[in-house]
Short mmCIF file of C-alpha atoms in Angstrom, two decimals:
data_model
loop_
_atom_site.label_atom_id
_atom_site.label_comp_id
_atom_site.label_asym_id
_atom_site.label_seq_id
_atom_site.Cartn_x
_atom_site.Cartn_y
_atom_site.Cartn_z
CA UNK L 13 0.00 0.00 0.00
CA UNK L 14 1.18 3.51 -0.61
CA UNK L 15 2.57 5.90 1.85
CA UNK L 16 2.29 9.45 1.87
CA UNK L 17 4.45 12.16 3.58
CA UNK L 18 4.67 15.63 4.20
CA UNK L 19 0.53 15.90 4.66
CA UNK L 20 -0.17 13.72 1.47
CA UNK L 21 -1.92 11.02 0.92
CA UNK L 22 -1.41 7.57 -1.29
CA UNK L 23 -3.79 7.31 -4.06
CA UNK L 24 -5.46 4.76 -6.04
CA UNK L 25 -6.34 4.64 -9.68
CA UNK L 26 -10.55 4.52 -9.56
CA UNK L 27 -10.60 2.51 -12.88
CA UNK L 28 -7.39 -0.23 -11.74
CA UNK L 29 -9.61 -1.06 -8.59
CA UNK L 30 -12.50 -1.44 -10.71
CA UNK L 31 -10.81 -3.71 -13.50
CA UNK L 32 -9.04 -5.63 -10.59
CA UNK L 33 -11.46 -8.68 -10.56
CA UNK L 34 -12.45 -8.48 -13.63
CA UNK L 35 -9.64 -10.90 -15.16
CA UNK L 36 -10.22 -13.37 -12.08
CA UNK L 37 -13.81 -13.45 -12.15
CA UNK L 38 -14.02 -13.53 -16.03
CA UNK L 39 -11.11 -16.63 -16.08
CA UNK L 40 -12.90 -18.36 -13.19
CA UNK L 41 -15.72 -18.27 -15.04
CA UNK L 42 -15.03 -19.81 -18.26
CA UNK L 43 -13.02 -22.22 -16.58
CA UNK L 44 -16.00 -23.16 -14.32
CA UNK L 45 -18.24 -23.03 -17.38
CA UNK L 46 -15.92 -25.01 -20.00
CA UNK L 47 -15.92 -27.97 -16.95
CA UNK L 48 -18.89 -28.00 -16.13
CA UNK L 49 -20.44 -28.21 -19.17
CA UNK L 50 -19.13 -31.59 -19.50
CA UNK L 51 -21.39 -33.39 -16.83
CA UNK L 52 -25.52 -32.91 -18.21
CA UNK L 53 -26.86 -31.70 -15.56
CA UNK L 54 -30.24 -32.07 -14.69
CA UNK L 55 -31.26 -29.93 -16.82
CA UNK L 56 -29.41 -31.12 -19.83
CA UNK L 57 -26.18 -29.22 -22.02
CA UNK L 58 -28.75 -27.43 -23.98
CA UNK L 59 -31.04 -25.84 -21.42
CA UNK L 60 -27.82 -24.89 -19.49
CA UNK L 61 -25.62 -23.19 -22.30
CA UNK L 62 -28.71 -21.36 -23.49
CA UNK L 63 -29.37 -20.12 -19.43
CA UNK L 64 -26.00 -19.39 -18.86
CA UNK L 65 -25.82 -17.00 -21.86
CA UNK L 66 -28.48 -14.90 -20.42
CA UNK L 67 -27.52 -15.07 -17.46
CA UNK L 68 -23.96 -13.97 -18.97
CA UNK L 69 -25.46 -10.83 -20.96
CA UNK L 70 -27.83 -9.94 -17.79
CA UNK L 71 -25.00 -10.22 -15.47
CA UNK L 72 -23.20 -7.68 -17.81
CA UNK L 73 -25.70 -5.54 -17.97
CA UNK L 74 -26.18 -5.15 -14.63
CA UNK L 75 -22.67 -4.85 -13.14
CA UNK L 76 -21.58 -2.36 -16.12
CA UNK L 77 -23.41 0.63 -15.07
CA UNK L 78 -23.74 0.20 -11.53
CA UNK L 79 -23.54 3.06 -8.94
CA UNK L 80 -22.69 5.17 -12.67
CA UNK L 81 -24.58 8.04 -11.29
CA UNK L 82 -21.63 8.20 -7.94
CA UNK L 83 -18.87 7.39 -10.05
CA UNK L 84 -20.13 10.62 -12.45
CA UNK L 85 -21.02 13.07 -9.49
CA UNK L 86 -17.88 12.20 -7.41
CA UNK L 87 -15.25 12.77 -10.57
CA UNK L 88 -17.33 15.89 -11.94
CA UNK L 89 -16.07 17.23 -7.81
CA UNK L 90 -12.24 15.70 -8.06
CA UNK L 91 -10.13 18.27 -7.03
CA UNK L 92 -6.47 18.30 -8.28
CA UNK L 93 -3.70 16.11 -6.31
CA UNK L 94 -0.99 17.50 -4.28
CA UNK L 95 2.73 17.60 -4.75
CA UNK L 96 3.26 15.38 -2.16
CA UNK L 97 0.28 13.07 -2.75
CA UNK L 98 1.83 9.82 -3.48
CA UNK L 99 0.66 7.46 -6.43
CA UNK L 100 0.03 3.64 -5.81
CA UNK L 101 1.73 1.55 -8.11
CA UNK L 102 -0.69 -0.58 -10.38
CA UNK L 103 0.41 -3.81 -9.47
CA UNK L 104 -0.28 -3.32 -5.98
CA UNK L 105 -3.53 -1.90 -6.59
CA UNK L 106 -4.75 -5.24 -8.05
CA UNK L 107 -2.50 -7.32 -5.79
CA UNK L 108 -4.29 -5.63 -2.70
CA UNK L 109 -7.83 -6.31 -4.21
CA UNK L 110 -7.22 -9.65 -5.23
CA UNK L 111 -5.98 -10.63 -2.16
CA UNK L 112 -9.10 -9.06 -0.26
CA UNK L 113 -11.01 -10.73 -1.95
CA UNK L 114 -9.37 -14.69 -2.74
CA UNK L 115 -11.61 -15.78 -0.59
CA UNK L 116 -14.77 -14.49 -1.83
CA UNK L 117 -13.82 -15.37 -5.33
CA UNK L 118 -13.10 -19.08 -4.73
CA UNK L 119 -16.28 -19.63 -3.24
CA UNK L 120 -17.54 -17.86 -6.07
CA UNK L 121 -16.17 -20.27 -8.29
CA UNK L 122 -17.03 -23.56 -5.75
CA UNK L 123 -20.80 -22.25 -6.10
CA UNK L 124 -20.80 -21.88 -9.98
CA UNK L 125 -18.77 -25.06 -10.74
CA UNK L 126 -20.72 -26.96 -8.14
CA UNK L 127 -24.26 -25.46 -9.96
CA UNK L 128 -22.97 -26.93 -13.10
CA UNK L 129 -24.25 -30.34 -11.91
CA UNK L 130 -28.06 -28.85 -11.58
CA UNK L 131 -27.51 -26.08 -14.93
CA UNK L 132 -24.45 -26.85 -16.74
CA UNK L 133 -22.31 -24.03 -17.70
CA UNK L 134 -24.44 -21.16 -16.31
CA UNK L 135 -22.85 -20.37 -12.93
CA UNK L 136 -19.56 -20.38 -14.67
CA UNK L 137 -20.98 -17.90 -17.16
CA UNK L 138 -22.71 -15.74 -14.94
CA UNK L 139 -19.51 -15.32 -13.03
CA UNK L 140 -17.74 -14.55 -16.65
CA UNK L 141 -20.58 -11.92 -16.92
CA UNK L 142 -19.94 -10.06 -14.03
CA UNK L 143 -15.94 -9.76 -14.79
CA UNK L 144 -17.05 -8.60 -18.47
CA UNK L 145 -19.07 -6.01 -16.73
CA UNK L 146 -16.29 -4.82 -14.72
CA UNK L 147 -14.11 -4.81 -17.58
CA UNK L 148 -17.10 -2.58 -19.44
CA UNK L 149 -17.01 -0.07 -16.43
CA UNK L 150 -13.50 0.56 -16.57
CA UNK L 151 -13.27 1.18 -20.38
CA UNK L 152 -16.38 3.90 -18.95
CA UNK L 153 -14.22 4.95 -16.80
CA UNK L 154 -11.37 5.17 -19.09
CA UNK L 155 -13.27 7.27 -22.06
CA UNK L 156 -14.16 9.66 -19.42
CA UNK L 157 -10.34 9.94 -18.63
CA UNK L 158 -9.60 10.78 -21.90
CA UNK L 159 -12.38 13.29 -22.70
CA UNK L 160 -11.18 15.14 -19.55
CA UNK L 161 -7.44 14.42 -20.09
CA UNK L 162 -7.36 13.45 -16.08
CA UNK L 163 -6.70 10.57 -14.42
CA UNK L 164 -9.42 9.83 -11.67
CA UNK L 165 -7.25 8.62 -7.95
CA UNK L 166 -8.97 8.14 -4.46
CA UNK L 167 -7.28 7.56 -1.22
CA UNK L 168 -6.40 4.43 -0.45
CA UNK L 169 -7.60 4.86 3.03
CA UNK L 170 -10.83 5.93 2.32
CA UNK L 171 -11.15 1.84 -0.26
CA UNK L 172 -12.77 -1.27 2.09
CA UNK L 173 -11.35 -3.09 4.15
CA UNK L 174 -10.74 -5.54 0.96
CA UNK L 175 -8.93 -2.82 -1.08
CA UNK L 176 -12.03 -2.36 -3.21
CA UNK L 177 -15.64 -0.06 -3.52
CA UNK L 178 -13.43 3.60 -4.57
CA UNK L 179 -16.84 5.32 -4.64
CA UNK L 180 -18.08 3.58 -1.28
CA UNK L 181 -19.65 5.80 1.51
CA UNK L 182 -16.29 6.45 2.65
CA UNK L 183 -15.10 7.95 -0.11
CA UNK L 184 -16.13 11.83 0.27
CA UNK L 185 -14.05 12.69 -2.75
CA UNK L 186 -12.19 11.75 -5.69
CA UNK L 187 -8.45 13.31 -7.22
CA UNK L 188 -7.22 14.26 -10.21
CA UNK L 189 -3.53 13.68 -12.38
CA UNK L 190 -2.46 14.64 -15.98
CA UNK L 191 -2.66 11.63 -18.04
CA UNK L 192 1.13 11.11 -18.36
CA UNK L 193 0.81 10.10 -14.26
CA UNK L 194 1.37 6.51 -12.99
CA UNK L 195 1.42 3.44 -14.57
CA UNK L 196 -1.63 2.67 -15.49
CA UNK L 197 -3.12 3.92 -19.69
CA UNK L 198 -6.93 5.17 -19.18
CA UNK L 199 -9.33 2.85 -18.09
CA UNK L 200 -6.82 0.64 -15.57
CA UNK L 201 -4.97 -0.96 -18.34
CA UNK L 202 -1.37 -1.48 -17.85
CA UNK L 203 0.82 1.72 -19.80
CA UNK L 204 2.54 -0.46 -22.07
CA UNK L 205 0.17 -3.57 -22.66
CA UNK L 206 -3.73 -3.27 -23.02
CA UNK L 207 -4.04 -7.06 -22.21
CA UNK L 208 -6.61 -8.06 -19.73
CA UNK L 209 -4.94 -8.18 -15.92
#
């Protein structure tokens, strides 16, 4: 985690913490829904691959433009950084989220692979849907960078206790860098590789 002197503060990139589970939950997923697709299911291959594709496009939906109307008011108030605010690296971003939340995400994946036996493929799938909508809200998050040429930051003392929710009730405010700041392109993605996490 980052540590500030001199009266700053560390901050967080808004759209790494977002994209953070979106590779885990997204790869958990598919690998959930590509094994359990194999056993029929109660329901039969069919009946699951066709649920688990709406489920997968609902799920989407859903997580894509949630809590859109904090993320907007909160970044339309970001106030600038300071000189001695200190930026946390990218990797550690998603290193501290994922390892919040390891525990949350395997039983994530034991409940989807273990509903493949009832409804083959869809808990995997609705899993996949939910990192897909992360990854959506970040590329939001991203265009919105570029269109103000500002990268959006919040304290990292103000995230959960699991490194994640940077518009939570906590968060009373977000901060601002040029573009050229950190290591992280618009939208969470590493600088020098667009590549999912």
């Amino acid at each position: 985690m980052a540590r500030a002197g001199r009266g700053g503060q560390g901050l967080a990139r808004v759209a790494v913490v977002v994209r953070a589970g979106a590779a885990p939950l997204w790869w958990l997923g598919v690998f959930a829904a590509g094994t359990g697709v194999l056993a029929p299911g109660v329901t039969g291959r069919w009946i699951g691959v066709v649920a688990g594709a709406a489920l997968f496009l609902v799920t989407a939906a859903v997580v894509a433009p949630a809590r859109r109307g904090r993320y907007d008011a909160l970044a339309r108030g970001a106030s600038r950084a300071g000189k001695h605010d200190v930026l946390q690296d990218r990797a550690v971003t998603v290193r501290t989220w994922r390892r919040g939340h390891r525990w949350w995400l395997l039983l994530a994946f034991a409940v989807a692979f273990g509903s493949s036996f009832a409804v083959p493929a869809a808990g995997g799938m609705l899993l996949a849907g939910a990192g897909a909508g992360l990854r959506l809200k970040a590329a939001r998050l991203g265009r919105r960078e570029r269109a103000g040429d500002a990268h959006l930051r919040v304290r990292v003392d103000w995230l959960d206790g699991r490194g994640g929710n940077p518009v939570g009730k906590a968060v009373r405010g977000l901060r601002s860098t040029g573009v050229a700041a950190g290591d992280a392109a618009p939208g969470g993605a590493r600088r020098r590789a667009a590549a999912l996490v």
